[in-house]
Structures are given as structure tokens and as C-alpha cells.
PDB file of C-alpha atoms in Angstrom:
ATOM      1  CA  UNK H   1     -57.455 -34.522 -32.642  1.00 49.00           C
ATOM      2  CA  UNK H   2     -59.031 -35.522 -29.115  1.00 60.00           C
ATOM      3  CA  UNK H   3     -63.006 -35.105 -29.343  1.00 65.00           C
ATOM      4  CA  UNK H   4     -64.463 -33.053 -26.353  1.00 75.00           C
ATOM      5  CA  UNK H   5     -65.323 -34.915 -23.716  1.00 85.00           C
ATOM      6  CA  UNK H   6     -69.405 -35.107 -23.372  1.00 91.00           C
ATOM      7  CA  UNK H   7     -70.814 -33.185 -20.524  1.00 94.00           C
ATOM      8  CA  UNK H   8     -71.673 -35.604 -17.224  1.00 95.00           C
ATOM      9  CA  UNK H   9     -72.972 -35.482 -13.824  1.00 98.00           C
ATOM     10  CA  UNK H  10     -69.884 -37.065 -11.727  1.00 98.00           C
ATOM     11  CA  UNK H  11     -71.472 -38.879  -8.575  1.00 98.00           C
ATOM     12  CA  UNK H  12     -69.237 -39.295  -5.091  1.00 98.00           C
ATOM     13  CA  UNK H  13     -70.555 -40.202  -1.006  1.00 98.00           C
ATOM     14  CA  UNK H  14     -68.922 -39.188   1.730  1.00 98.00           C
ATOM     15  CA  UNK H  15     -70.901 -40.631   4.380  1.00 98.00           C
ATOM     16  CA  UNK H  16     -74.269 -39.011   4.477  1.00 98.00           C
ATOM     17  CA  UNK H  17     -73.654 -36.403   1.907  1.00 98.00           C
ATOM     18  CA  UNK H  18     -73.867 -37.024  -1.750  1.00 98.00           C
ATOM     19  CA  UNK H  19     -71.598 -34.568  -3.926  1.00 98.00           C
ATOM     20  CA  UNK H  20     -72.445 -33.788  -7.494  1.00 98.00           C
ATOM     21  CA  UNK H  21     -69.642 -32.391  -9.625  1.00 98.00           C
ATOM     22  CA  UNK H  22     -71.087 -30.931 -13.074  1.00 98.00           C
ATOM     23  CA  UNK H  23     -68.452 -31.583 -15.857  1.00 97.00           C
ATOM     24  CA  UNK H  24     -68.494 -30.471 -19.391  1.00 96.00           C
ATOM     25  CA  UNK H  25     -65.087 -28.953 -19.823  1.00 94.00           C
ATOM     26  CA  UNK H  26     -65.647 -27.924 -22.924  1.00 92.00           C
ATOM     27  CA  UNK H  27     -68.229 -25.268 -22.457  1.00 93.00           C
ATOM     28  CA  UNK H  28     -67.449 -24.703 -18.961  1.00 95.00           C
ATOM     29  CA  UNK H  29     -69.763 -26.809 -17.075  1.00 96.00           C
ATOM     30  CA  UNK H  30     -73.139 -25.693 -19.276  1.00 94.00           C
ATOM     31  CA  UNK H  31     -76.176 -27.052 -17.851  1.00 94.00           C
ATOM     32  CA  UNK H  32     -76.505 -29.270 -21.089  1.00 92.00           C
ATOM     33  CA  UNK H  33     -79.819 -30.715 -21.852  1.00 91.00           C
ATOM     34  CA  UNK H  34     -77.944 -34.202 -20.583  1.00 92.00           C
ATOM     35  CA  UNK H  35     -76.766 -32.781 -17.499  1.00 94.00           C
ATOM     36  CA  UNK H  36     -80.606 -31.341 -16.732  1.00 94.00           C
ATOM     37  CA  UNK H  37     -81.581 -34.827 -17.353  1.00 95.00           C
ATOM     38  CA  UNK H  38     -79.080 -36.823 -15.283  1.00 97.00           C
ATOM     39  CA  UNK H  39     -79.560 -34.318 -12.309  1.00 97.00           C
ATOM     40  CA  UNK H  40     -83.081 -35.104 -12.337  1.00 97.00           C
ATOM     41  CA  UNK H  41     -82.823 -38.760 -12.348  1.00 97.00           C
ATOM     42  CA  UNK H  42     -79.999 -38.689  -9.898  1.00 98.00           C
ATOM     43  CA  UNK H  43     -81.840 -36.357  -7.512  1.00 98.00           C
ATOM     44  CA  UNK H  44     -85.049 -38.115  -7.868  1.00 97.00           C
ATOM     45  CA  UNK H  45     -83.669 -41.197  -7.060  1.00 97.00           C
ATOM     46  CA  UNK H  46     -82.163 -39.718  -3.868  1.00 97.00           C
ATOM     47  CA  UNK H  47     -85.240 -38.305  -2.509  1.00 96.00           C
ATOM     48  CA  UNK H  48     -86.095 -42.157  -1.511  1.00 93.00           C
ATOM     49  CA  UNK H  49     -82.294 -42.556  -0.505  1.00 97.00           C
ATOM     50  CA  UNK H  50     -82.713 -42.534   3.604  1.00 96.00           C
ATOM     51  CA  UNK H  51     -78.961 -42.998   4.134  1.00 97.00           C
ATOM     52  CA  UNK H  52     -78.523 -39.620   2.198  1.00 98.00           C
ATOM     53  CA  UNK H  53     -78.982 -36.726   4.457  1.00 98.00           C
ATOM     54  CA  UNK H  54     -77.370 -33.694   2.542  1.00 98.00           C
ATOM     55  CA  UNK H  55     -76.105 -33.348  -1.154  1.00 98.00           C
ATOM     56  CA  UNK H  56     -73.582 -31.072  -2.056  1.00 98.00           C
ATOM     57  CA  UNK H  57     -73.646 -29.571  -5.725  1.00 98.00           C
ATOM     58  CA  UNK H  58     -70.303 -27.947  -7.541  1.00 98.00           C
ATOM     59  CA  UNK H  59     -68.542 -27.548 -11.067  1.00 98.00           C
ATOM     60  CA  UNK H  60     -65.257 -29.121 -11.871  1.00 98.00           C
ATOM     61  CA  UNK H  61     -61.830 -27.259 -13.172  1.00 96.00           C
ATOM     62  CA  UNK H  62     -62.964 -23.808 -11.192  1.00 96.00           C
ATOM     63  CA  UNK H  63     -66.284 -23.221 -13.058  1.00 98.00           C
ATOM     64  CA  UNK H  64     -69.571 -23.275 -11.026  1.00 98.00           C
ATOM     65  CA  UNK H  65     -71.350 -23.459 -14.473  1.00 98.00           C
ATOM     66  CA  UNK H  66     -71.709 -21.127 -17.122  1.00 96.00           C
ATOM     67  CA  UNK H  67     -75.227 -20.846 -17.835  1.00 94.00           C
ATOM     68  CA  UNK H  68     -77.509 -22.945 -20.445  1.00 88.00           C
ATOM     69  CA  UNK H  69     -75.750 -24.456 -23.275  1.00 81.00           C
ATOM     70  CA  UNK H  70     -76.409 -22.095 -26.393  1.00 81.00           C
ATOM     71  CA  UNK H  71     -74.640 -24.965 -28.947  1.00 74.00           C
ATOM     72  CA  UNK H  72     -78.250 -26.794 -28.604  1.00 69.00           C
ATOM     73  CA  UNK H  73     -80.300 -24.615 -27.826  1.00 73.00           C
ATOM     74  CA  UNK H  74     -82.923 -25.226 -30.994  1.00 77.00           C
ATOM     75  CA  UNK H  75     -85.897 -24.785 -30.432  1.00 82.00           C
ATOM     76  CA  UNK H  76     -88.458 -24.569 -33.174  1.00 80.00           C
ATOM     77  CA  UNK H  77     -91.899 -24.373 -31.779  1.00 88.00           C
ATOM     78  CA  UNK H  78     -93.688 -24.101 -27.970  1.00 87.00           C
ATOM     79  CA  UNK H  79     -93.966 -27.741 -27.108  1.00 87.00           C
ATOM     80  CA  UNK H  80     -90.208 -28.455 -28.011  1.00 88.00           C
ATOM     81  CA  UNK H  81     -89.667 -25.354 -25.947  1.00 86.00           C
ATOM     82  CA  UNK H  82     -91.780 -26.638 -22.785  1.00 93.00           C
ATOM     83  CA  UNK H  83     -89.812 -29.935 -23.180  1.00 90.00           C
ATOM     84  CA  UNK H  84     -85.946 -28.237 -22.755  1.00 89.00           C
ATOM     85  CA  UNK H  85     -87.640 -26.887 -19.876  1.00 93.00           C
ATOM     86  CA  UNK H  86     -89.269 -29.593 -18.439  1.00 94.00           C
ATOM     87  CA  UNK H  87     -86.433 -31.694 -17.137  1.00 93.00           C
ATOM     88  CA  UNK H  88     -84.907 -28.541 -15.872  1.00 95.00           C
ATOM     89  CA  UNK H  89     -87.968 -27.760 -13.672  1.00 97.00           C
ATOM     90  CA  UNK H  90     -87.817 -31.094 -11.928  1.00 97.00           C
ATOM     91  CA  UNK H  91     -84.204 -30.105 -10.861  1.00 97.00           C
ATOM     92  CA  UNK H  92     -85.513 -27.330  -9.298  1.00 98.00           C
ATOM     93  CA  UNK H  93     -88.300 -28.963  -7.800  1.00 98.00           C
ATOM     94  CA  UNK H  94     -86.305 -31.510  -6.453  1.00 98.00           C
ATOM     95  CA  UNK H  95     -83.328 -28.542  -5.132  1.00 98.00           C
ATOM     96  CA  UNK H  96     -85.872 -26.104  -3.756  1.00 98.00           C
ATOM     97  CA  UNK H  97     -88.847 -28.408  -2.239  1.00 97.00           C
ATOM     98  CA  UNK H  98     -86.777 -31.800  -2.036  1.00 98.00           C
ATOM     99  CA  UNK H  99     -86.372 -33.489   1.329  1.00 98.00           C
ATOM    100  CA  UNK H 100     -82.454 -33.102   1.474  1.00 98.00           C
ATOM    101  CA  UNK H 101     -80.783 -29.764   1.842  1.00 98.00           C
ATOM    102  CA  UNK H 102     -78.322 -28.546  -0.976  1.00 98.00           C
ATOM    103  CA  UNK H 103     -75.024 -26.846  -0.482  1.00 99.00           C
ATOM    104  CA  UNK H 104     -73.774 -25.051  -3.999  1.00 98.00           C
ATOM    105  CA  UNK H 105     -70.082 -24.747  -3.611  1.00 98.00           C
ATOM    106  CA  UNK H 106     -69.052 -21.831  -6.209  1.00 98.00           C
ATOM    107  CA  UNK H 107     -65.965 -21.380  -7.499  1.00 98.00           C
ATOM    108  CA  UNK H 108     -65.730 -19.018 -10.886  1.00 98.00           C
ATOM    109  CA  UNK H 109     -68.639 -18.382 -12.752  1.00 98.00           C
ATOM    110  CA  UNK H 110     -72.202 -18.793 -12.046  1.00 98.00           C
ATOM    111  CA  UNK H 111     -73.884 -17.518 -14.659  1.00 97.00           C
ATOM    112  CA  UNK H 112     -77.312 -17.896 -16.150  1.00 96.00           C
ATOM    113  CA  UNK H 113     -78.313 -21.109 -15.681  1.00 96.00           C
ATOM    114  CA  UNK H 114     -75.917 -21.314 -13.622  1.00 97.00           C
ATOM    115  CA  UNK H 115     -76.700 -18.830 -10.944  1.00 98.00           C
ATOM    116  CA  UNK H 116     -80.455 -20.365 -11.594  1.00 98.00           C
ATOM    117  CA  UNK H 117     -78.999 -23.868 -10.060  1.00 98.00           C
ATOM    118  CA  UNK H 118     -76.981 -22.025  -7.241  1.00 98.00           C
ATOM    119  CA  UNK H 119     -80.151 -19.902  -6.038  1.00 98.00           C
ATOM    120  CA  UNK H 120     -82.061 -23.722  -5.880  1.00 98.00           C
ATOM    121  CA  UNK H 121     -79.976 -24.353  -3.384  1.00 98.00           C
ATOM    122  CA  UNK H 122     -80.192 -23.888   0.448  1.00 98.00           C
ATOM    123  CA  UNK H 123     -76.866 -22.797   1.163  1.00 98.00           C
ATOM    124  CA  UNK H 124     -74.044 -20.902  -1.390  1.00 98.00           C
ATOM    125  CA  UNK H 125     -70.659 -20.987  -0.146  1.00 98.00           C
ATOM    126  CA  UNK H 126     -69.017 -19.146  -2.929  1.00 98.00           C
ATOM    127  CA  UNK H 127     -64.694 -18.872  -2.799  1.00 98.00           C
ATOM    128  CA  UNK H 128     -63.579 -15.481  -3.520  1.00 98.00           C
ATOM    129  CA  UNK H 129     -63.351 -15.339  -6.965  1.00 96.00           C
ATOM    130  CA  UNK H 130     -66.842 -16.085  -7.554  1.00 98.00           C
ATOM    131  CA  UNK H 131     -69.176 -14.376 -10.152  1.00 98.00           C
ATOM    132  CA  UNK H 132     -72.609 -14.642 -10.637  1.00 98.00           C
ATOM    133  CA  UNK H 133     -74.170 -13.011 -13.403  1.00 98.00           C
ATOM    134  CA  UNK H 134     -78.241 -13.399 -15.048  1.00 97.00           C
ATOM    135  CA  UNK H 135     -77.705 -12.152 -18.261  1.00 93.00           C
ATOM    136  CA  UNK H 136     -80.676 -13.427 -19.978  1.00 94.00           C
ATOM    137  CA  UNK H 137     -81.679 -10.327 -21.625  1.00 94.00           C
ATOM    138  CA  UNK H 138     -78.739 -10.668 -23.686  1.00 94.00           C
ATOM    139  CA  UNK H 139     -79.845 -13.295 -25.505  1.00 94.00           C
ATOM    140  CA  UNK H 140     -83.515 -12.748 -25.767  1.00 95.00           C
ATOM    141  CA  UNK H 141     -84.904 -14.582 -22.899  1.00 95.00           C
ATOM    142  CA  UNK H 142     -86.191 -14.112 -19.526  1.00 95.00           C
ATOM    143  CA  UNK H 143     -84.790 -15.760 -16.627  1.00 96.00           C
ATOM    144  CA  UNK H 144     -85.536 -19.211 -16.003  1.00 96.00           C
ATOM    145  CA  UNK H 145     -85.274 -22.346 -14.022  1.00 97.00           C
ATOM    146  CA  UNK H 146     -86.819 -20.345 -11.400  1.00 97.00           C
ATOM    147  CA  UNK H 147     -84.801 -17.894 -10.691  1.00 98.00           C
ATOM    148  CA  UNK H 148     -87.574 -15.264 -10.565  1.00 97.00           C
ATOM    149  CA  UNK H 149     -88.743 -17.439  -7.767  1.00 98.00           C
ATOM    150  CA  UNK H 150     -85.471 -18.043  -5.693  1.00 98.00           C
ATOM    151  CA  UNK H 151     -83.420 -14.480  -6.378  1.00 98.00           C
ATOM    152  CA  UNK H 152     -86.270 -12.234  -4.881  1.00 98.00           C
ATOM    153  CA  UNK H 153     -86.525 -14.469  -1.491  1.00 97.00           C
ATOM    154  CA  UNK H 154     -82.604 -13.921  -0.814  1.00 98.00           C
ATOM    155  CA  UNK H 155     -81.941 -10.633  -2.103  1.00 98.00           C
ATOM    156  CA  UNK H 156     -85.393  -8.933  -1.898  1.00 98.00           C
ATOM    157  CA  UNK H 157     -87.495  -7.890  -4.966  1.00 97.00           C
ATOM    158  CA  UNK H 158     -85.851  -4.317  -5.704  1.00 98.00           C
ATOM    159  CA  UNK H 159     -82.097  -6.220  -5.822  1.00 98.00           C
ATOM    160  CA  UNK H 160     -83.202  -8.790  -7.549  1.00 98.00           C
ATOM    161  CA  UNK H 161     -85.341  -6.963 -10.084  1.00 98.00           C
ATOM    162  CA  UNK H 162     -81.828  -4.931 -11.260  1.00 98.00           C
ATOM    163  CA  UNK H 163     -80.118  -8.208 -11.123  1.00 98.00           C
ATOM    164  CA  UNK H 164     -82.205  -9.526 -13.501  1.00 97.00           C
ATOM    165  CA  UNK H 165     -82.812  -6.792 -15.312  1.00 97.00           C
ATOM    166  CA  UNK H 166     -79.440  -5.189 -15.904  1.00 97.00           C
ATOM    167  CA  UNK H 167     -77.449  -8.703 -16.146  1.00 95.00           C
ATOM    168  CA  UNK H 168     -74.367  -6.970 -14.854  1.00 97.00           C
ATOM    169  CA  UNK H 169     -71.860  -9.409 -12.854  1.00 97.00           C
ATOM    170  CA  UNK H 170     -71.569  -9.104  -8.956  1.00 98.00           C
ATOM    171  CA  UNK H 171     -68.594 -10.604  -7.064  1.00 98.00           C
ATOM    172  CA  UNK H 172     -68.520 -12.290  -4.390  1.00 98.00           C
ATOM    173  CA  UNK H 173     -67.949  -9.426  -1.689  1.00 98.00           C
ATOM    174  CA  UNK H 174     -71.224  -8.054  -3.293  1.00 98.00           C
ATOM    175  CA  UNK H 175     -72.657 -11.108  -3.066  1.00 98.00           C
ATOM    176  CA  UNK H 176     -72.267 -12.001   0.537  1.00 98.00           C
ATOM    177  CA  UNK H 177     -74.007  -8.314   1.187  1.00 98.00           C
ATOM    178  CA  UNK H 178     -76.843  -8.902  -0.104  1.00 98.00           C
ATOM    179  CA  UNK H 179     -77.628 -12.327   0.738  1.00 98.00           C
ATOM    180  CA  UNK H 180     -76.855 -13.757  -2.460  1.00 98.00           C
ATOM    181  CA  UNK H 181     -74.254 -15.987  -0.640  1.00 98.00           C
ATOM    182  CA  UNK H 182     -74.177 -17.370   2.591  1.00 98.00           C
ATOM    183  CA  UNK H 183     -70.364 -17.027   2.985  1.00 98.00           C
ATOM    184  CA  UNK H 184     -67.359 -16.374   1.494  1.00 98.00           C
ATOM    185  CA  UNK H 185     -63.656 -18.251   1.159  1.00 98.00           C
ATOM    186  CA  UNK H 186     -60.800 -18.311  -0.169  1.00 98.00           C
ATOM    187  CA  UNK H 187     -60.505 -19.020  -3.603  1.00 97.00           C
ATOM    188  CA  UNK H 188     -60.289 -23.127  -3.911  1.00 97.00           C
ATOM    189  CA  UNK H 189     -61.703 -23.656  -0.631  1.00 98.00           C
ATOM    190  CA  UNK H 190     -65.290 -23.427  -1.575  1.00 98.00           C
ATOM    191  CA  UNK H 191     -65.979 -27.107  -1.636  1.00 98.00           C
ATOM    192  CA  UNK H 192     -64.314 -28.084   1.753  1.00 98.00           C
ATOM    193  CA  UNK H 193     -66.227 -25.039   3.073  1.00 98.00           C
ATOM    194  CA  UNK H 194     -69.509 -26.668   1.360  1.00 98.00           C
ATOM    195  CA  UNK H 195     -68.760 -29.911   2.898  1.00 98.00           C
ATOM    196  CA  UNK H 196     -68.711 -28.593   6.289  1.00 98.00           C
ATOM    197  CA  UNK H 197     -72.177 -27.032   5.815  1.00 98.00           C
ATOM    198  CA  UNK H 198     -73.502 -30.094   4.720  1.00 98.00           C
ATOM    199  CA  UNK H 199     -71.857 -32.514   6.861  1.00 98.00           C
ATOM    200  CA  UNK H 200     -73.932 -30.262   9.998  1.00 98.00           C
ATOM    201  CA  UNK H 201     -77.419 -30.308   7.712  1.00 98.00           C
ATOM    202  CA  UNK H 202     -77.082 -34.024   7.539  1.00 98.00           C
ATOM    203  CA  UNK H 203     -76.852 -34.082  11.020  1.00 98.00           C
ATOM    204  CA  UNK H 204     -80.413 -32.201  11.609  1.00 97.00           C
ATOM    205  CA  UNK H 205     -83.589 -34.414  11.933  1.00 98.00           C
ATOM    206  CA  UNK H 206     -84.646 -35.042   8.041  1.00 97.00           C
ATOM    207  CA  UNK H 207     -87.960 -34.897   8.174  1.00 97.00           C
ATOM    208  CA  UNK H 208     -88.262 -31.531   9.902  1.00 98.00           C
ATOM    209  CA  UNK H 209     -85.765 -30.270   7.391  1.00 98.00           C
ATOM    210  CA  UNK H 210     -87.578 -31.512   4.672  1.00 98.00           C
ATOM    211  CA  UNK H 211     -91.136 -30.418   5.975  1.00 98.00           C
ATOM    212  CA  UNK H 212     -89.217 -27.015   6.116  1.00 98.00           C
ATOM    213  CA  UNK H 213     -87.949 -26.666   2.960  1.00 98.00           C
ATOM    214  CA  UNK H 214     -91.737 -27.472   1.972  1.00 97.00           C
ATOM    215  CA  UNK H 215     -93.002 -24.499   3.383  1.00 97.00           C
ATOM    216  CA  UNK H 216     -89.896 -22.264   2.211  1.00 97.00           C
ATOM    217  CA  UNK H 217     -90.803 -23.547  -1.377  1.00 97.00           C
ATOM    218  CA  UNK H 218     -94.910 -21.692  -1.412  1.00 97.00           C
ATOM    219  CA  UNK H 219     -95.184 -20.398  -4.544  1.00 97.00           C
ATOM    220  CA  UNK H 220     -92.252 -22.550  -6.945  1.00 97.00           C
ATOM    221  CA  UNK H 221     -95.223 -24.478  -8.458  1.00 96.00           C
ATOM    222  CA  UNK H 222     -97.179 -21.275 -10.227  1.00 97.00           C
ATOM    223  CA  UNK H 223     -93.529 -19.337 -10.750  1.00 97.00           C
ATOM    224  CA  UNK H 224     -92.318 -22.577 -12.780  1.00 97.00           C
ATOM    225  CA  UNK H 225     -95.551 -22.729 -14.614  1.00 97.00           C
ATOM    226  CA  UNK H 226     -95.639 -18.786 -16.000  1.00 96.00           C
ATOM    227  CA  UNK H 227     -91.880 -19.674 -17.146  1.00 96.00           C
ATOM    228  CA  UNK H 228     -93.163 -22.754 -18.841  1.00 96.00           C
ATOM    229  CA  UNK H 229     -95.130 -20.503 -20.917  1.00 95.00           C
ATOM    230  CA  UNK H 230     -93.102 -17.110 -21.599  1.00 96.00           C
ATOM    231  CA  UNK H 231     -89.657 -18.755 -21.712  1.00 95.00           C
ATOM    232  CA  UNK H 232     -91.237 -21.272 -24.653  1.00 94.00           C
ATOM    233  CA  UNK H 233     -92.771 -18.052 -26.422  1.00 93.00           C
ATOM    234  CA  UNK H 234     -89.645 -16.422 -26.445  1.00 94.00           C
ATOM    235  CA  UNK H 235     -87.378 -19.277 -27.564  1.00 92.00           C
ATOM    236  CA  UNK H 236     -89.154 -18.040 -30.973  1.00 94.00           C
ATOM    237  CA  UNK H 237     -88.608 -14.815 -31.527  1.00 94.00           C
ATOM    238  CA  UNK H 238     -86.190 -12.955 -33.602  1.00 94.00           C
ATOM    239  CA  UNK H 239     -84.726 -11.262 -31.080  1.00 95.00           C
ATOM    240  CA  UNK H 240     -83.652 -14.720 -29.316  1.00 94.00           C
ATOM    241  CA  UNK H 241     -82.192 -15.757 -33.049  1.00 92.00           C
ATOM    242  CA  UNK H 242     -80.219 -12.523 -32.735  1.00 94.00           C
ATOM    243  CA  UNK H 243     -78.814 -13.043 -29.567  1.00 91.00           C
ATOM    244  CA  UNK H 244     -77.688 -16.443 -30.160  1.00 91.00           C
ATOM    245  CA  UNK H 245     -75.551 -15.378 -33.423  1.00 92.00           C
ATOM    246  CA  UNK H 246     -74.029 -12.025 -31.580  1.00 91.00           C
ATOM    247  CA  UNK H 247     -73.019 -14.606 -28.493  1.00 90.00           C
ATOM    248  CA  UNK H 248     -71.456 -16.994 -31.310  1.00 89.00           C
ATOM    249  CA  UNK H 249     -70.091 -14.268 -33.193  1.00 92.00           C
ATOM    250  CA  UNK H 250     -68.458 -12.299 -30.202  1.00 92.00           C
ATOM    251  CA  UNK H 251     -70.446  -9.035 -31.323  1.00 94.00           C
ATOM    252  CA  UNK H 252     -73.126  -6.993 -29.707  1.00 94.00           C
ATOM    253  CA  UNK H 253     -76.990  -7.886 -30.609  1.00 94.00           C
ATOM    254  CA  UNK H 254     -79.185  -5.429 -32.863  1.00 95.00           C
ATOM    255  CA  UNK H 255     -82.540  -6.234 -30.702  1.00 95.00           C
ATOM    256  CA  UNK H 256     -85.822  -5.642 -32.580  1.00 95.00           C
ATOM    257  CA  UNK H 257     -88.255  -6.620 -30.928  1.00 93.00           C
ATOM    258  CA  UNK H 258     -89.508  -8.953 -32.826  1.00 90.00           C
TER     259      UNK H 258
END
């Protein structure tokens, strides 16, 4: 029997734009803990990168990415919980207040996690059968990788709070109304779409588009840090446990509260 192939951050140029594919077939392109790693490094080490102007970020086999990966998430006490998070953050750091703009090309599912790492990003083309989906509550947790940050600042506070809230998935027309996308395609066409926003980004003069996506980032700093803190508190509690072994075992979770 073939092992599953590890999850990995597949790195291509064309010309000034840098495309990152996420694949980790096996649970649909989960934001593993190694994937939140190499994504830092990677995008870290493009920030100094001058002959990068735009990066382009999409999931392989028709999967955006399906959220964080539940299979290891473990966490037994607050600092191992700040650490999951920790690489994470700098992703988002790097996405939202990075010098190079970010086109998310969606295709399937972006859920979670997922629709976390699309929000980071400055653009969302998303093809036609897109989903996006936060459904956080449903496994004890709160939103994270600062989504409560992005979501509100596309699709207003009141949208985003029943987003977030209700975890109920929105396709892509829906999506494209309320700012959630930046346009719609046909369903495979998502990436060459992506590449044509990003090709005309690269173009722009870098350092007012980075000084710009400064400014639009006011606020990520304090938003990340309040995660920090809940998200680890809640990686503990019972009701997390709970929603962990209803996901595995394909049931619906008896919350407590606990």
C-alpha cells in the first residue's frame, strides 16, 4: 500500500510573480503545521526578493484548502497552543502587511483555515464552484489566523459576524455580493484568472504598494495577539475534545461548555 504523500508548499516563477500551490492530497490541502511553516519561510524570504513583484497563492487537485489539519491538532497546554499558532501568524503577517500583493486563486473549498489564508490575501478570484465556509464553532474554537481581522474589512462587521458565527457555507455568487471575492470564473479558470491579476499588481510601483498594504493592515498586530490568547485557552477545553471526536467520527457534537 502507497503511503500518503506528506503535505508541501510547491514553489513555481513566472516572471515577476511567484505562485504557491498548497499540496497535501490526502486531507485536501490542510494548512498542516508543515505547510504553516514552509509558507512562512518561503514568504519571508521573498519579502527581500526585489525581482518578485506579486505572489499568487492556490491549492492543487481543485481544493483551495480545507481548513486546519485536525489529525495533529494536540495540543496539551497554552504555550504548545501559542506555538501552532505562532508560525501561522507570521503567514498572515507576511500576506496582509507584506510588501508584495497576494492573489488567492480558489477553486473548491475554502474552509476554515482555509478561508483564513484566502481573506490574507489582497485579491480572491474564486471559479464558480467555490465554497468558503468558517466553521470554527463546530469544533470548539474561535476563528483564527486572523480572520476576525480580515472578514469584517471586506464584508462589513454585521456579514461577517453571521459568517462567523453561524459557519454556514456561501458560494461563490454569494460571495462576489458581498465582497468576499473580487470576481468570479468559470470553474478551472481561477488560476489563469489569478495570474492576470497579479501579472498587473507586479506591474504597479512596489514600494507604494507595499507602503499601502501597510496602512490597510492598522490593527492585524492587536487582532493576532487577542487570538494568541483565546484560541490557546480554548484548544483545552472539553468542548474542543468533543468536537474533534464528532468531526472524526462523522456525528454531531454534544457541546458542554466546558
Amino acid at each position: 500500500m502507497n503511503e500518503p504523500s506528506p503535505p508541501r508548499l510547491i514553489e513555481e516563477r513566472d516572471g515577476a510573480v511567484l505562485v504557491l500551490t498548497l499540496d497535501y492530497a490526502a486531507r485536501r490541502n490542510a494548512l498542516a503545521p508543515a505547510l504553516r511553516a514552509e509558507m512562512a519561510r518561503v514568504l519571508d524570504r521573498v519579502e527581500g526578493d526585489r525581482e518578485i513583484r506579486a505572489v499568487v497563492v492556490q491549492g492543487a487537485g481543485g481544493t483551495f484548502c480545507s481548513g486546519g489539519d485536525l489529525s495533529g491538532m494536540d495540543v496539551g497546554s497554552v504555550l504548545a497552543g501559542r506555538e501552532r499558532l505562532r508560525p501561522a501568524h507570521q503567514v498572515i503577517r507576511l500576506l496582509v502587511a507584506g510588501s508584495k500583493p497576494v492573489v488567492a486563486a480558489v477553486e473548491g473549498w475554502a474552509a476554515g483555515a482555509g478561508l483564513s489564508l484566502a481573506c490574507a490575501c489582497d485579491t480572491v478570484v474564486a471559479a464558480e464552484d467555490a465554497r468558503f465556509t468558517a466553521a470554527f464553532g463546530k469544533v470548539g474554537l474561535m476563528a483564527d489566523l486572523g480572520l476576525a481581522h480580515t472578514l469584517p474589512r471586506r464584508v462589513g462587521h454585521a456579514k461577517a459576524r453571521q459568517i462567523l458565527l453561524y459557519g454556514e457555507p456561501i458560494d461563490a455568487a454569494q460571495a462576489l455580493a458581498m465582497g468576499l471575492a473580487d470576481a468570479v470564473v468559470p470553474k478551472g479558470q481561477a488560476f489563469a484568472a489569478a495570474m492576470d491579476r497579479a501579472r498587473l499588481l507586479a506591474g504597479q510601483a512596489p514600494a507604494a504598494v507595499a507602503l499601502t498594504k501597510q496602512m490597510l493592515a492598522e490593527g492585524l498586530d492587536r487582532a493576532l495577539e487577542q487570538e494568541t490568547h483565546y484560541q490557546s485557552l480554548l484548544f483545552l477545553t472539553a468542548d474542543h475534545a468533543e468536537g474533534k471526536a464528532a468531526f472524526f467520527g462523522k456525528r454531531a457534537p454534544q457541546f458542554t461548555g466546558t
